[in-house]
Structure formats: C-alpha cells, structure tokens
Amino acid sequence: MSGFNNSAILSRRRLLGMGTVGVGGLLLAGCDKINANPALRSILQGADDLHYPLQRGMLGRDTLAREFSPAQMSPVFRTNGNVTADTDAYRAHVADNFARWTLTVDGLVKTPLALPLAALMAMPQRSQITRHDCVEGWSAIGKWQGPQLGGILAMAGLLPAARYAVFHCADNFGTTPYYESIDLIEAFHPQSILAWRMNDQPLSVGHGAPIRLRVERQLGYKQAKYVMRVELRDTLAGLYGGKGGFWEDSTGYQWYAGI
Amino acid sequence: MANGEMVMEPDSMPEALLAGIPVGGDRVRRHRLSTRLWHWLNAMTVTIMLMSGLMIFNAHPRLYWGQYGANPDTPWLEIGNAGGHGVLRIGSLALNTGMVLGLTRRPDGSLHATAFPGWMTIPTSYSLSDARMWHLAFALVLVAALLAYLVRSVINGHIRRDLAMRRGEWAPAHLWADIKQHALLRFPTGLAALKYNPLQKIAYGAVLFVMLPLVIATGTALSPGMDARLHWLVDVLGGRQSARSVHFLCAAGLVGFFAVHIAMVLLAGPINEVRSMITGWYVLPKERRAKAPAPGEEIAA
C-alpha cells in the first residue's frame, strides 16, 4: 500500500520535474519570441518610456548630481566608444591644436553662433568632479571643466519652438556620424557643461577633444565627444534614425538615459 | 480521501470535529487572493528580472566595491575565461567553471565567451539594449506589485497574523527544534500546517522585507538620474559600484531562496502546495498518528 503510494508520488514528482524543465524551455523560447515581436516590444518600450516622466516628476529641474572630492577620483579614467574621429578634417584640427576649430550653434536660435575654442575658454567656467556611469555598468570619477551649456544657449537666444539640443559630433561609427540629444531642462541644468578640460589637463583626443558634453544625470552614451555643432530643434523626428542619438537609432538604447 | 468531507476516522479527534476545527485530510482555505496573485506575478517578474539582469551583467562581468569601478580598477568578482575553460574569480580565488560560466559552447560547437550562457539570459544572444528593455519595464511591475501587496497585507492583517514572528519563536531552542524538524523532513500536519513555522516566516520575511526592498533600492541607486535626488541612498550603500555588487548579491540570494522554496514544495507535496497557491484550497496533511495502519491492514515493508 505505502509502496504503491511512494511510487505514485515519485512519478508525480518526476512528472512535475519534467514539467518544470518543459515550462522553462518554453519560457526561454517564449521570451525570445516575445523579444522579437514588434507589438510586445512596443509595450515594453512604452513601459521604459515611463521612467522619463517619473524621474522628471521626482527630480527637481536643477537637482545636482553628486560631486566628489579629488581624493575620490578614479586613478585611471578609461576611454570607450570612439577614441578618435577618423576624418581628415578632424586630424587637421588636432594638428593645429584646434586653433581654427569653431563650435556652431544654430537651428531654432535668434543668433547663430560660431565660437572658437578660445571663446569657450574665456567664458565663465564650471568645474566639477562627477561620476561617469556607462550603460554597461562601470563607473569612473573624473574632473571636468568648461562653460555651462545654458550660458551658450542664452547667448544664441532660443526661439520659442526649440525643445531639444542636438549635438553633432566629428566621429563616425562606420559611415554613421555620432550624435546625441537632450531636452531643454537638461540643457539648462547647472552641471551641463561643454568640457574642454578633464582632470586638470586639456581634454585628450581619446576623451573627445576639443569639447565633450557633460550631462551628469544621465548615462555615458549621452556624454557626446568631439562636439562640432549644437543644433536646436523642435523635434527629433527626421534626424538620422529619428530616435535622438546614434545608440538610440542603432541598438535601441533609451533616449532618456537617467536610468 | 474525499477532500472537504468530514469523514469520521478512528484516529481523528471527535471533539475537534464537533467544534468545527479542521483536522488532517480536511480541505481548507489557505492563501488569500492577494497572496496568490502577487505570488505568481512576482514569480514571473523576478524570473524576468533575473534573466535580463544576467544579460546586463554580461556587458561588464566584473563587480567592484566603492563609488567607482571600471576596467583599470580591481574587481572583487569577475567572470572570464582562460586556458580553454571558464573562470570565476572571487578575490584571489579562481574557480574553473568549465563550459558553464565565462565560456560556453554554441549548438554548432563553436566557443562563445560570455559570463552567463544564453539559456540563463533574456534575450538568449547578447543584447544589452534588449535586456535593459525587459529589465527597466519589469522593474516598474516589481515595485508596483510589491508595494500593492505589502499595503494589502498590512490592511488585511496577513503580515501581523501570518508572517510576524511570535514572541517565543525567536527562542534558540524553538528555532533549533524547527531546524531539526526540517532536517528530518517532518513537516507540520493537521491544523499546524495552516500556520507558517519560524523558518518559513524567516525565509518569507527575508524575501519580502529584506531582499526585494534591497534589490529595488540598489537598482534605484544604479540610476544616475535617481542618484541626483537620492545622494544619501548611494552613500548608505557605499557608492554606486557597491550598490551594483549588493544588487547582484541580492539577486543571488533570491535564487537561493527559489532553490530552497522549490525543494520544500516538492518535499511537502507539490500538487497540494501548488494547488493551494492557485485556488487557495489546501488539504491539511494528516496527523502522523493517523498514518498508523487501519485495523486489518498489513504494515508494508
């Protein structure tokens, strides 16, 4: 009697075990199917998009990212992404130390600007020791210095329709130029600077010379290097892939990179 | 034995039956709807979070302590490969992980360098952006479901009545007795099976009040946006890279809970246990003395 019961239980267990493995396999296959399903992807991406209004609701406009002391800086700040802009025009700028380089500010502005590096250096400066968080998971703490982006945009004067600042860069991935974009809250944030100095040295080519955008409340891919032009736009549609950045277009990283 | 019927057996206690107190063999309500809903929603969510999280880990399979941590810095944990096999490094310890962690063989036989293999991750092949798509969407489900369940469980008394440890239950002698009962696989029977035992309460409490809140807090601390709002949170956790390490350890803790939880369900009677978490109805295990052979029945070897 009890022998019969035991074998019944065992076979039930075995059945359940097989069921678990089967369900596991189905789940895996199912996840990859769902992962490839456009309708379900758009639901997941819609949920991801909620983080932007959620964080905007929780974060004050000017809430500052944590700043660190010099003793807390990374001994070595690694480079990543492109470590140079592989064009003749960029190489020429490097050769004459960016003496003829200018930053273009245009689009939905009252006065388009062409600012030489010396002009950016002469503007009021902000210096900050902040943490750079790569989407991959690593962090490095470094010191950045440059004029506030808000001050430059105020010089140009924004037209009422302007909603995004787009950063056009000198570097390419294959034939696709790097670009990034942020909303105006982030653009006028006190810590949003165009850094031409890093760790008390002129910004190196590896880290984005002559200037790199610092948007301290977002992930590393927003920190555009080799910035050549700031374009003010009312929409991101119609620009390259339309998602507001190189990685957003090419691999689907979230446009709002606060998470 | 027909469930739900009050069948008079020679070994059952007539006075208990008369008082309407359920005894072993009776079908009773065990889990509330809120508990059942949250249990399955959370099981699915945690599974997705874990599998997509392992893929995110694959993007940088190293863990650090402190505010910063990147390739030039020293990790306390790293999954890589060397000499044709996977290697898990923890501090100065290097473990050969064969073809499971760090290096796997694809179905076509080719070698693939990846910290966690495709069968553990969402999606199966490397995609940090797709893994983030899943992870960040279900993070919202995880938080909303846990909050709703905790609020509901405070209101309906589930936490106070079922999960809170009674005064005597923390007593070492009481805990030790419970550990012995578990080790001997002697699970509570009859009415006692309706209540969580101390080890169960500690395990469920650890998940509900420690591991899940901590995995959410450390996940939040990984967001540079939220960090601007919550400097204190990152500082309490010892920095963003410490938060990332604790996030990973919490996930490992949840896997550990899952393994023990499944083992206990299987040992305690999987059909009855799983049914009670789906329908709410549970058949109380018979009192042990009721298992004595009925008159005329022979004792099986």
XYZ file of C-alpha atoms in Angstrom:
560
model
C 0.000 0.000 0.000
C 2.591 2.506 1.079
C 4.952 1.187 -1.593
C 2.335 1.982 -4.197
C 1.835 5.445 -2.718
C 5.543 6.160 -2.805
C 5.942 5.246 -6.436
C 2.867 7.310 -7.243
C 4.386 10.298 -5.504
C 7.734 9.734 -7.179
C 6.202 9.544 -10.619
C 4.203 12.674 -9.869
C 7.416 14.363 -8.789
C 9.185 13.162 -11.873
C 6.288 14.432 -13.955
C 6.414 17.787 -12.211
C 10.179 17.925 -12.680
C 9.782 17.233 -16.376
C 7.029 19.822 -16.464
C 9.306 22.394 -14.861
C 12.048 21.756 -17.407
C 9.482 21.877 -20.200
C 7.947 25.103 -18.947
C 11.454 26.520 -18.526
C 12.290 25.669 -22.123
C 9.008 27.121 -23.342
C 9.619 30.239 -21.268
C 13.052 30.700 -22.833
C 11.801 30.129 -26.359
C 8.776 32.270 -25.498
C 10.919 35.133 -24.253
C 12.945 35.179 -27.460
C 9.705 35.093 -29.471
C 8.264 37.942 -27.401
C 11.583 39.729 -27.674
C 11.224 39.631 -31.466
C 7.524 40.534 -31.507
C 7.074 44.188 -32.551
C 3.782 44.686 -30.679
C 5.142 43.324 -27.401
C 8.408 45.206 -27.831
C 6.455 48.420 -28.143
C 4.606 47.600 -24.890
C 7.923 47.039 -23.082
C 9.441 50.161 -24.613
C 6.310 52.089 -23.642
C 6.853 50.979 -20.043
C 10.520 52.001 -20.297
C 9.461 55.431 -21.540
C 7.596 55.902 -18.226
C 10.929 56.347 -16.453
C 11.382 59.735 -18.156
C 8.212 61.421 -16.762
C 8.632 59.507 -13.476
C 12.145 60.842 -12.964
C 11.223 64.287 -14.246
C 8.439 64.274 -11.655
C 10.723 63.202 -8.827
C 13.818 65.180 -9.762
C 13.917 68.925 -9.331
C 14.913 70.778 -12.523
C 18.241 71.749 -11.035
C 18.855 68.865 -8.621
C 22.608 68.356 -8.803
C 24.388 65.109 -9.456
C 26.722 64.100 -6.646
C 30.106 65.842 -6.768
C 33.198 64.234 -5.297
C 36.464 65.294 -3.695
C 39.764 64.986 -5.602
C 40.693 62.032 -3.350
C 37.689 60.071 -4.669
C 38.704 60.303 -8.341
C 39.428 57.164 -10.391
C 43.204 56.633 -10.670
C 42.715 55.862 -14.366
C 39.701 57.099 -16.341
C 39.269 54.634 -19.196
C 38.184 55.689 -22.680
C 35.456 53.919 -24.586
C 33.339 54.243 -27.704
C 35.284 56.021 -30.416
C 38.725 57.140 -29.267
C 39.282 59.477 -32.202
C 37.384 60.995 -35.098
C 38.738 59.272 -38.148
C 38.445 62.092 -40.704
C 40.985 64.341 -42.450
C 39.194 67.445 -41.190
C 39.472 66.269 -37.578
C 43.129 65.248 -37.997
C 43.831 68.761 -39.337
C 42.221 70.262 -36.208
C 44.350 68.039 -33.990
C 47.480 69.044 -35.960
C 46.953 72.766 -35.320
C 45.662 72.233 -31.794
C 42.075 73.245 -32.661
C 43.192 76.833 -33.432
C 40.788 77.044 -36.403
C 38.060 74.924 -34.860
C 34.728 76.581 -34.057
C 31.592 75.357 -32.321
C 28.497 76.054 -34.371
C 25.278 76.844 -32.504
C 22.309 77.008 -34.884
C 18.813 75.780 -35.629
C 15.960 77.353 -33.665
C 18.026 80.232 -32.273
C 17.796 84.017 -32.705
C 21.525 84.442 -33.317
C 23.515 81.518 -34.742
C 26.991 81.370 -33.230
C 30.435 80.213 -34.326
C 32.539 80.056 -31.177
C 36.281 79.380 -31.312
C 37.777 77.257 -28.549
C 39.406 80.381 -27.074
C 35.953 81.944 -26.689
C 34.677 78.898 -24.797
C 37.759 79.072 -22.553
C 37.169 82.760 -21.886
C 33.562 82.284 -20.763
C 32.660 81.790 -17.075
C 33.737 78.250 -16.191
C 32.247 75.485 -14.118
C 34.457 72.764 -12.715
C 33.011 69.548 -11.255
C 34.225 66.158 -10.091
C 31.498 63.745 -11.080
C 30.837 60.078 -11.710
C 30.569 58.826 -15.284
C 28.241 55.810 -15.465
C 28.474 53.652 -18.558
C 25.349 51.807 -19.681
C 27.463 48.633 -19.428
C 27.691 49.034 -15.667
C 31.112 50.520 -14.884
C 31.737 53.930 -13.299
C 34.696 56.305 -13.340
C 35.072 59.548 -11.394
C 36.778 62.455 -13.123
C 37.075 66.231 -13.074
C 35.535 68.263 -15.860
C 35.739 71.962 -16.654
C 34.063 74.147 -19.239
C 31.410 76.788 -19.865
C 27.819 75.979 -18.966
C 25.756 74.938 -21.960
C 22.901 77.109 -20.657
C 25.083 80.234 -20.940
C 25.963 79.438 -24.557
C 22.315 78.787 -25.433
C 21.331 82.064 -23.742
C 23.915 83.884 -25.909
C 22.320 82.450 -29.028
C 18.791 83.070 -27.738
C 16.303 80.232 -28.187
C 13.261 80.566 -30.412
C 10.008 79.553 -28.669
C 9.671 76.376 -30.766
C 13.018 74.942 -29.575
C 12.593 71.792 -27.498
C 15.784 69.767 -27.940
C 19.500 70.456 -28.101
C 21.194 68.119 -30.588
C 24.957 67.550 -30.500
C 26.575 66.740 -33.830
C 29.967 65.100 -33.440
C 33.064 64.688 -35.588
C 33.333 60.924 -35.032
C 31.632 58.179 -37.032
C 30.701 54.569 -36.472
C 31.352 53.179 -39.926
C 29.793 55.872 -42.071
C 27.203 56.946 -39.485
C 28.035 60.129 -37.590
C 27.679 60.160 -33.798
C 25.060 62.486 -32.416
C 23.103 62.858 -29.217
C 20.255 64.994 -27.920
C 18.818 66.199 -24.611
C 15.740 68.124 -23.534
C 15.979 71.778 -22.512
C 15.678 71.001 -18.792
C 18.911 69.016 -19.067
C 20.459 71.602 -21.434
C 19.975 74.423 -18.891
C 20.955 72.269 -15.891
C 23.818 73.930 -13.965
C 26.084 70.895 -14.365
C 25.560 70.590 -18.126
C 28.834 71.903 -19.486
C 30.906 71.690 -22.646
C 34.095 70.389 -21.097
C 37.423 71.303 -22.700
C 39.423 70.302 -19.603
C 39.488 66.929 -17.873
C 41.440 66.030 -14.728
C 43.201 69.442 -14.920
C 44.546 68.782 -18.437
C 43.251 69.868 -21.830
C 40.730 67.244 -22.959
C 42.616 64.441 -24.772
C 41.663 63.112 -28.191
C 40.683 59.811 -26.566
C 38.156 61.560 -24.350
C 36.676 63.776 -27.092
C 38.896 66.819 -27.802
C 38.281 69.659 -28.176
C 34.994 69.517 -26.237
C 32.768 66.902 -24.734
C 29.246 67.337 -23.442
C 28.748 66.555 -19.760
C 25.165 65.723 -18.765
C 25.797 64.470 -15.262
C 22.381 62.949 -14.502
C 22.445 60.580 -17.465
C 24.468 57.604 -18.727
C 27.766 57.688 -20.609
C 26.403 57.475 -24.142
C 24.794 60.909 -23.638
C 28.239 62.460 -22.958
C 28.904 63.195 -26.639
C 32.571 63.590 -27.575
C 34.074 65.640 -30.447
C 31.099 68.034 -30.413
C 31.178 70.263 -33.527
C 27.707 71.702 -33.614
C 24.783 72.287 -31.267
C 21.501 72.372 -33.150
C 18.257 73.498 -31.508
C 15.243 71.601 -32.832
C 11.539 71.282 -32.170
C 11.532 67.545 -32.855
C 13.946 64.639 -33.132
C 11.920 63.103 -35.957
C 13.543 63.372 -39.352
C 17.079 63.430 -37.981
C 19.051 60.262 -38.829
C 17.028 57.358 -37.326
C 14.712 59.761 -35.535
C 15.360 58.410 -32.043
C 17.628 61.238 -30.924
C 21.031 59.581 -30.814
C 23.429 57.194 -32.521
C 22.964 54.352 -29.997
C 19.237 55.004 -29.742
C 18.973 54.594 -33.534
C 21.393 51.699 -33.960
C 20.812 49.439 -30.947
C 17.725 50.803 -29.216
C 19.178 52.310 -26.039
C 16.644 54.503 -24.278
C 16.715 58.176 -25.311
C 16.222 59.236 -21.694
C 19.367 57.818 -20.120
C 18.698 58.773 -16.494
C 18.358 55.072 -15.707
C -9.750 10.546 0.705
C -12.533 12.816 -0.467
C -11.498 16.362 0.219
C -13.709 18.661 2.212
C -15.805 15.902 3.670
C -15.824 15.436 7.363
C -15.162 11.741 7.434
C -15.049 10.204 10.842
C -11.942 8.160 11.234
C -10.986 6.129 14.238
C -7.885 8.264 14.833
C -9.395 11.725 14.408
C -10.494 13.717 17.384
C -14.276 13.796 17.676
C -14.248 16.861 19.928
C -12.293 18.848 17.327
C -14.756 17.825 14.631
C -17.659 18.820 16.761
C -16.095 22.235 17.297
C -15.614 22.665 13.540
C -11.835 22.800 13.813
C -10.229 21.345 10.674
C -8.034 18.304 11.054
C -5.675 16.409 8.766
C -7.339 15.449 5.499
C -9.724 18.431 5.521
C -9.815 20.873 2.648
C -9.263 24.395 3.975
C -8.766 27.920 2.646
C -5.083 28.681 2.919
C -3.976 31.579 0.706
C -5.833 34.852 0.130
C -6.429 36.088 -3.397
C -3.931 38.955 -2.909
C -1.254 36.477 -1.842
C -1.933 34.167 -4.790
C -1.989 36.982 -7.349
C 1.177 38.575 -6.041
C 2.960 35.233 -5.706
C 2.585 34.350 -9.384
C 3.035 37.872 -10.723
C 6.157 38.245 -8.597
C 7.482 34.810 -9.583
C 7.220 35.781 -13.251
C 8.630 39.273 -12.677
C 11.596 38.109 -10.592
C 12.385 35.444 -13.202
C 12.411 38.044 -15.980
C 14.419 40.492 -13.836
C 16.956 37.804 -13.023
C 17.415 36.546 -16.584
C 17.580 40.017 -18.124
C 19.833 41.097 -15.244
C 22.304 38.323 -16.044
C 22.443 39.618 -19.631
C 23.099 43.154 -18.346
C 25.879 41.707 -16.174
C 27.341 40.118 -19.318
C 28.021 43.628 -20.665
C 30.561 44.180 -17.867
C 31.120 40.903 -15.975
C 33.029 42.466 -13.094
C 31.895 43.714 -9.665
C 33.601 46.332 -7.515
C 33.270 47.961 -4.100
C 33.129 51.729 -3.752
C 31.996 54.785 -5.712
C 33.823 53.927 -8.944
C 34.958 50.771 -10.700
C 35.964 50.110 -14.298
C 38.445 48.013 -16.252
C 41.608 49.650 -14.820
C 40.330 49.027 -11.268
C 40.415 45.783 -9.280
C 37.142 43.832 -9.160
C 36.219 41.569 -6.247
C 34.338 39.287 -8.631
C 34.953 38.602 -12.276
C 33.677 36.005 -14.726
C 36.003 35.385 -17.649
C 37.912 32.560 -19.247
C 41.462 31.285 -19.520
C 43.107 28.160 -20.876
C 40.033 26.980 -22.766
C 37.617 26.999 -19.818
C 35.533 29.478 -17.869
C 36.957 31.138 -14.752
C 35.061 32.675 -11.847
C 37.365 34.913 -9.813
C 36.323 35.953 -6.326
C 39.090 37.925 -4.658
C 42.248 35.871 -5.094
C 40.260 32.668 -5.629
C 39.978 31.353 -9.206
C 37.386 28.641 -9.862
C 37.326 26.575 -13.028
C 33.737 26.823 -14.276
C 34.235 24.528 -17.263
C 31.786 25.392 -20.028
C 29.090 26.969 -17.842
C 30.273 30.442 -16.805
C 32.692 32.582 -18.808
C 32.883 30.259 -21.773
C 30.170 28.167 -23.405
C 29.775 26.026 -26.471
C 27.186 27.103 -29.012
C 24.844 24.464 -30.504
C 27.086 24.452 -33.598
C 30.071 23.562 -31.419
C 31.870 26.902 -31.581
C 33.141 28.515 -28.383
C 31.456 31.637 -27.085
C 32.996 33.915 -24.460
C 30.139 35.104 -22.250
C 29.785 35.381 -18.485
C 26.325 33.800 -18.264
C 25.278 31.409 -21.057
C 22.306 32.076 -23.326
C 19.980 29.615 -21.607
C 20.155 31.745 -18.443
C 19.580 35.121 -20.081
C 16.904 37.281 -21.713
C 17.381 37.572 -24.598
C 19.346 34.415 -25.431
C 22.019 36.121 -27.552
C 23.919 39.191 -26.469
C 21.902 42.404 -26.444
C 22.393 44.910 -23.663
C 19.654 47.161 -25.026
C 17.043 44.368 -25.232
C 17.971 43.157 -21.742
C 17.537 46.730 -20.463
C 14.203 46.964 -22.296
C 12.941 43.960 -20.263
C 14.662 44.878 -17.019
C 13.534 48.511 -16.853
C 9.941 47.687 -17.852
C 9.539 44.869 -15.308
C 11.314 46.928 -12.636
C 8.138 49.026 -12.578
C 5.997 45.873 -12.248
C 8.220 44.565 -9.438
C 7.955 47.790 -7.438
C 4.220 48.367 -8.051
C 3.291 44.750 -7.242
C 5.400 44.617 -4.070
C 4.013 47.943 -2.828
C 0.421 46.900 -3.526
C 0.938 43.523 -1.836
C 2.608 44.988 1.250
C -0.127 47.627 1.664
C -2.839 44.977 1.201
C -1.102 42.631 3.627
C -0.915 45.319 6.297
C -4.612 46.118 5.830
C -5.858 42.510 5.828
C -3.588 41.529 8.703
C -1.558 38.975 6.711
C 1.743 40.387 7.966
C 0.668 40.678 11.600
C -1.207 37.376 11.725
C 0.799 35.058 9.473
C 4.266 36.487 8.842
C 5.266 38.199 12.093
C 7.343 36.042 14.405
C 5.581 35.291 17.723
C 7.391 36.136 20.923
C 8.597 32.603 21.622
C 9.573 31.795 18.056
C 12.895 33.647 18.201
C 13.962 31.466 21.162
C 17.039 29.449 20.092
C 15.511 26.229 21.441
C 12.363 26.808 19.385
C 14.375 27.606 16.229
C 16.623 24.607 16.778
C 13.605 22.335 17.131
C 12.234 23.728 13.858
C 15.578 23.208 12.111
C 15.587 19.581 13.300
C 12.038 19.051 12.060
C 13.055 20.437 8.642
C 16.205 18.301 8.525
C 14.145 15.198 9.253
C 11.630 16.361 6.620
C 8.907 16.158 9.277
C 6.568 18.864 8.083
C 3.682 20.130 10.193
C 0.440 18.229 9.895
C -3.182 18.979 10.658
C -4.025 22.432 11.917
C -0.349 23.260 12.487
C 0.225 23.099 8.701
C -2.033 26.135 8.301
C 0.463 28.332 10.103
C 3.922 29.211 8.844
C 6.665 27.736 11.006
C 9.502 30.006 12.221
C 11.959 29.068 9.446
C 9.251 29.728 6.860
C 8.492 33.101 8.419
C 12.197 33.990 8.418
C 12.566 32.945 4.757
C 9.437 34.784 3.572
C 10.304 37.784 5.750
C 13.817 37.875 4.293
C 12.365 37.965 0.764
C 9.539 40.436 1.456
C 11.264 42.839 3.815
C 14.980 42.494 3.033
C 15.909 41.018 -0.360
C 13.194 42.525 -2.560
C 13.368 46.022 -0.962
C 17.177 45.894 -1.097
C 17.268 44.728 -4.718
C 14.925 47.634 -5.549
C 16.950 50.159 -3.522
C 20.252 49.065 -5.045
C 18.718 49.028 -8.525
C 17.461 52.561 -7.979
C 20.950 53.600 -6.860
C 22.304 52.457 -10.250
C 20.239 55.164 -11.970
C 22.302 58.344 -12.385
C 19.057 60.329 -12.504
C 17.731 58.951 -9.225
C 21.183 59.340 -7.657
C 20.910 63.109 -8.118
C 17.757 63.004 -5.996
C 18.967 60.380 -3.515
C 22.631 61.117 -2.714
C 22.065 59.543 0.717
C 20.952 56.240 -0.761
C 24.173 55.818 -2.739
C 26.212 56.865 0.291
C 24.409 54.438 2.614
C 25.142 51.648 0.134
C 28.805 52.687 -0.054
C 28.805 54.033 -3.619
C 27.306 53.107 -6.977
C 29.644 50.188 -7.613
C 28.957 48.796 -4.132
C 25.246 49.175 -4.909
C 25.779 47.196 -8.115
C 27.561 44.450 -6.147
C 24.816 44.322 -3.495
C 22.211 44.293 -6.292
C 23.906 41.200 -7.716
C 24.223 39.536 -4.287
C 20.520 40.161 -3.598
C 19.703 38.506 -6.907
C 21.879 35.547 -5.861
C 20.025 35.474 -2.528
C 16.702 35.343 -4.352
C 17.991 32.440 -6.457
C 18.993 30.699 -3.216
C 15.515 31.278 -1.787
C 13.967 29.960 -5.011
C 16.012 26.734 -4.821
C 15.062 26.042 -1.192
C 11.440 27.101 -1.812
C 11.054 24.674 -4.753
C 12.734 21.871 -2.787
C 10.346 22.426 0.122
C 7.304 22.472 -2.168
C 8.416 19.207 -3.776
C 9.062 17.566 -0.398
C 5.861 18.816 1.229
C 3.636 17.595 -1.608
C 3.868 19.600 -4.806
C 0.308 19.143 -6.067
C -1.346 20.161 -2.815
C 1.084 23.053 -2.323
C 0.843 24.413 -5.863
C -2.941 23.966 -5.942
C -3.253 25.954 -2.725
C -1.298 28.809 -4.303
C -3.567 28.721 -7.377
C -7.042 28.025 -5.976
C -6.423 28.894 -2.334
C -7.637 25.458 -1.210
C -5.275 23.217 0.699
C -5.684 19.711 2.076
C -4.280 19.614 5.576
C -1.663 16.867 5.804
C -2.857 14.026 8.033
C -1.638 13.869 11.586
C 1.207 11.394 11.770
C -0.504 9.087 14.207
C -3.393 8.907 11.738
C -0.977 7.196 9.376
C -0.994 4.074 11.524
C -2.379 1.121 9.593
C -6.103 0.705 9.796
C -7.338 -2.418 11.537
C -6.771 -5.406 9.343
C -4.278 -3.574 7.092
C -0.819 -5.011 6.964
C 2.240 -2.916 7.556
C 4.071 -2.561 4.264
C 7.819 -3.013 4.387
